[in-house]
Structures are given as structure tokens and as C-alpha cells.
PDB file of C-alpha atoms in Angstrom:
ATOM      1  CA  MET A 129     -10.021  20.264  17.331  1.00 49.00           C
ATOM      2  CA  ASN A 130     -11.935  17.138  18.266  1.00 56.00           C
ATOM      3  CA  LEU A 131     -10.474  13.654  18.707  1.00 53.00           C
ATOM      4  CA  ASP A 132     -11.402  12.536  15.174  1.00 60.00           C
ATOM      5  CA  GLU A 133      -9.604  15.503  13.569  1.00 64.00           C
ATOM      6  CA  LYS A 134      -6.486  14.812  15.622  1.00 69.00           C
ATOM      7  CA  ASN A 135      -6.324  11.196  14.382  1.00 75.00           C
ATOM      8  CA  LEU A 136      -7.145  11.985  10.755  1.00 81.00           C
ATOM      9  CA  VAL A 137      -4.642  10.427   8.335  1.00 81.00           C
ATOM     10  CA  MET A 138      -4.322  12.138   4.968  1.00 87.00           C
ATOM     11  CA  PRO A 139      -3.209  10.228   1.864  1.00 88.00           C
ATOM     12  CA  ASN A 140       0.467  10.553   1.024  1.00 91.00           C
ATOM     13  CA  TYR A 141       0.666  10.005  -2.726  1.00 91.00           C
ATOM     14  CA  GLU A 142       4.433   9.559  -2.423  1.00 91.00           C
ATOM     15  CA  HIS A 143       3.941   6.613  -0.031  1.00 94.00           C
ATOM     16  CA  CYS A 144       0.544   4.974  -0.520  1.00 95.00           C
ATOM     17  CA  ILE A 145      -1.164   1.965  -2.075  1.00 96.00           C
ATOM     18  CA  LEU A 146      -0.430   3.491  -5.489  1.00 97.00           C
ATOM     19  CA  SER A 147       3.279   3.180  -4.648  1.00 97.00           C
ATOM     20  CA  THR A 148       2.729  -0.492  -3.809  1.00 96.00           C
ATOM     21  CA  ILE A 149       1.286  -1.354  -7.202  1.00 97.00           C
ATOM     22  CA  THR A 150       3.927   0.841  -8.854  1.00 97.00           C
ATOM     23  CA  SER A 151       6.672  -1.287  -7.258  1.00 97.00           C
ATOM     24  CA  ILE A 152       5.052  -4.443  -8.605  1.00 96.00           C
ATOM     25  CA  LEU A 153       4.669  -2.905 -12.077  1.00 96.00           C
ATOM     26  CA  LYS A 154       8.317  -1.815 -11.920  1.00 96.00           C
ATOM     27  CA  TYR A 155       9.315  -5.382 -10.985  1.00 96.00           C
ATOM     28  CA  TYR A 156       7.665  -6.621 -14.181  1.00 95.00           C
ATOM     29  CA  ASN A 157       9.281  -3.829 -16.255  1.00 95.00           C
ATOM     30  CA  VAL A 158       6.025  -1.957 -16.831  1.00 96.00           C
ATOM     31  CA  GLU A 159       6.604   1.772 -17.265  1.00 94.00           C
ATOM     32  CA  THR A 160       4.816   4.039 -14.832  1.00 94.00           C
ATOM     33  CA  LYS A 161       5.236   7.667 -13.875  1.00 94.00           C
ATOM     34  CA  HIS A 162       4.403   7.156 -10.213  1.00 96.00           C
ATOM     35  CA  LYS A 163       6.792   6.733  -7.305  1.00 96.00           C
ATOM     36  CA  SER A 164       7.431   3.196  -6.071  1.00 96.00           C
ATOM     37  CA  LEU A 165       8.169   2.054  -2.512  1.00 96.00           C
ATOM     38  CA  SER A 166      11.903   1.683  -1.966  1.00 95.00           C
ATOM     39  CA  LEU A 167      11.443  -0.938   0.793  1.00 95.00           C
ATOM     40  CA  LEU A 168       9.249  -3.061  -1.465  1.00 95.00           C
ATOM     41  CA  ASP A 169      11.607  -2.516  -4.410  1.00 96.00           C
ATOM     42  CA  ASP A 170      14.429  -3.864  -2.229  1.00 96.00           C
ATOM     43  CA  LYS A 171      12.365  -6.938  -1.276  1.00 94.00           C
ATOM     44  CA  LEU A 172      11.602  -7.613  -4.945  1.00 95.00           C
ATOM     45  CA  LYS A 173      15.295  -7.590  -5.902  1.00 95.00           C
ATOM     46  CA  CYS A 174      15.334 -11.296  -5.050  1.00 93.00           C
ATOM     47  CA  LYS A 175      13.707 -11.925  -8.447  1.00 89.00           C
ATOM     48  CA  TYR A 176      10.874 -14.108  -7.229  1.00 92.00           C
ATOM     49  CA  LYS A 177       9.168 -16.394  -9.725  1.00 92.00           C
ATOM     50  CA  ASN A 178       5.722 -15.292  -8.508  1.00 94.00           C
ATOM     51  CA  VAL A 179       4.542 -12.158  -6.723  1.00 94.00           C
ATOM     52  CA  ILE A 180       1.205 -12.278  -4.924  1.00 93.00           C
ATOM     53  CA  LEU A 181      -0.618  -9.143  -3.842  1.00 93.00           C
ATOM     54  CA  LEU A 182      -3.065  -9.888  -1.028  1.00 92.00           C
ATOM     55  CA  ILE A 183      -5.498  -7.053  -0.366  1.00 92.00           C
ATOM     56  CA  LEU A 184      -7.295  -7.057   2.980  1.00 90.00           C
ATOM     57  CA  ASP A 185      -9.841  -4.318   2.399  1.00 90.00           C
ATOM     58  CA  GLY A 186     -10.511  -2.313   5.552  1.00 87.00           C
ATOM     59  CA  MET A 187      -7.587  -3.808   7.483  1.00 87.00           C
ATOM     60  CA  GLY A 188      -5.948  -0.644   8.708  1.00 86.00           C
ATOM     61  CA  GLU A 189      -2.842  -0.379  10.853  1.00 88.00           C
ATOM     62  CA  HIS A 190      -4.845   0.426  13.994  1.00 88.00           C
ATOM     63  CA  ILE A 191      -7.170  -2.543  13.556  1.00 90.00           C
ATOM     64  CA  LEU A 192      -4.225  -4.860  12.974  1.00 90.00           C
ATOM     65  CA  ASN A 193      -2.327  -3.544  16.011  1.00 92.00           C
ATOM     66  CA  ASN A 194      -5.367  -3.842  18.269  1.00 93.00           C
ATOM     67  CA  THR A 195      -6.509  -7.305  17.175  1.00 92.00           C
ATOM     68  CA  SER A 196      -3.246  -9.087  16.462  1.00 91.00           C
ATOM     69  CA  PRO A 197      -0.166  -7.187  17.641  1.00 93.00           C
ATOM     70  CA  ASN A 198       2.042 -10.308  17.554  1.00 95.00           C
ATOM     71  CA  GLY A 199       0.350 -12.073  14.661  1.00 94.00           C
ATOM     72  CA  PHE A 200       1.663 -13.148  11.283  1.00 94.00           C
ATOM     73  CA  PHE A 201       0.950  -9.890   9.459  1.00 91.00           C
ATOM     74  CA  ASN A 202       2.540  -7.642  12.089  1.00 91.00           C
ATOM     75  CA  ASN A 203       5.568  -9.913  12.406  1.00 93.00           C
ATOM     76  CA  ASN A 204       6.124  -9.825   8.633  1.00 90.00           C
ATOM     77  CA  LYS A 205       5.258  -6.171   8.022  1.00 88.00           C
ATOM     78  CA  VAL A 206       7.600  -4.418   5.593  1.00 85.00           C
ATOM     79  CA  ASP A 207       6.079  -0.933   5.551  1.00 90.00           C
ATOM     80  CA  ILE A 208       2.971   1.089   6.365  1.00 92.00           C
ATOM     81  CA  VAL A 209       1.343   3.092   3.575  1.00 94.00           C
ATOM     82  CA  THR A 210      -1.718   5.287   3.356  1.00 93.00           C
ATOM     83  CA  SER A 211      -4.694   4.690   1.134  1.00 93.00           C
ATOM     84  CA  VAL A 212      -5.852   7.044  -1.617  1.00 94.00           C
ATOM     85  CA  TYR A 213      -8.595   9.644  -1.468  1.00 93.00           C
ATOM     86  CA  PRO A 214     -11.384   8.907  -1.169  1.00 92.00           C
ATOM     87  CA  SER A 215     -10.391   5.941   0.946  1.00 89.00           C
ATOM     88  CA  THR A 216     -13.231   3.770  -0.268  1.00 93.00           C
ATOM     89  CA  THR A 217     -13.100   0.222  -1.583  1.00 95.00           C
ATOM     90  CA  THR A 218     -13.989   1.417  -5.076  1.00 95.00           C
ATOM     91  CA  ALA A 219     -11.202   4.025  -5.248  1.00 95.00           C
ATOM     92  CA  ALA A 220      -8.596   1.768  -3.639  1.00 95.00           C
ATOM     93  CA  LEU A 221      -9.268  -1.291  -5.792  1.00 96.00           C
ATOM     94  CA  THR A 222      -9.413   0.831  -8.947  1.00 96.00           C
ATOM     95  CA  THR A 223      -5.986   2.201  -8.005  1.00 96.00           C
ATOM     96  CA  TYR A 224      -4.641  -1.342  -7.688  1.00 95.00           C
ATOM     97  CA  TYR A 225      -6.252  -2.488 -10.946  1.00 95.00           C
ATOM     98  CA  ALA A 226      -5.260   0.529 -13.039  1.00 95.00           C
ATOM     99  CA  GLY A 227      -1.969   1.509 -11.388  1.00 95.00           C
ATOM    100  CA  LYS A 228      -3.224   5.101 -11.362  1.00 95.00           C
ATOM    101  CA  PRO A 229      -4.586   7.430  -8.681  1.00 94.00           C
ATOM    102  CA  PRO A 230      -8.359   7.885  -8.493  1.00 91.00           C
ATOM    103  CA  TYR A 231      -8.091  11.559  -9.427  1.00 86.00           C
TER     104      TYR A 231
END
């Protein structure tokens, strides 16, 4: 096994970006058959007037930890989720827009 195979992160469809959008849909009472993120669901119990989803395409956990370990995003991190497969901009953004997995 080479170094790249050892660090390979597979999508977890029970805890990924699909779960993020599912939590937001759930907050707005939109039915979905996908699993939401319990930590995000708990944060949204405050019944905010507005919810903003900021997508930083390509900003993975390792990049964030290496460039800004004590920055705003790391200090306010709620959870870490995986992407979808394939982990491309097109598949990820389509997942956010549609609230469905790319498959």
C-alpha cells in the first residue's frame, strides 16, 4: 500500500455533504429520505431567521488545518463531513442544489 492509498478518504453517505443539505431542508420542513447531521440539527434548533450555507469548494480538512489551524473556520467548526463520489465540483454542487446524491 502506498502513501496515497493509506490516506484515501471514502465518502460516508451517512455523514457527508448530502447530510448537511438534508439538515437544512429538514429545518425548513422539506421532506427528504436522506439522513441529516445530528450536530447541525441541534445547532438549527435555535430557529434562526436566516440560514446561510457557505461552500468553499476544495477547502478540505487537511488544507484548513495546515493553513489556518487557529483561524475563524477551525475555531467555529461544528463537524467534519466527507464529500460525495466522485468528489468533483460538479457532483458536490449538484448534491447541494438537488439535495440528492450524485448516483
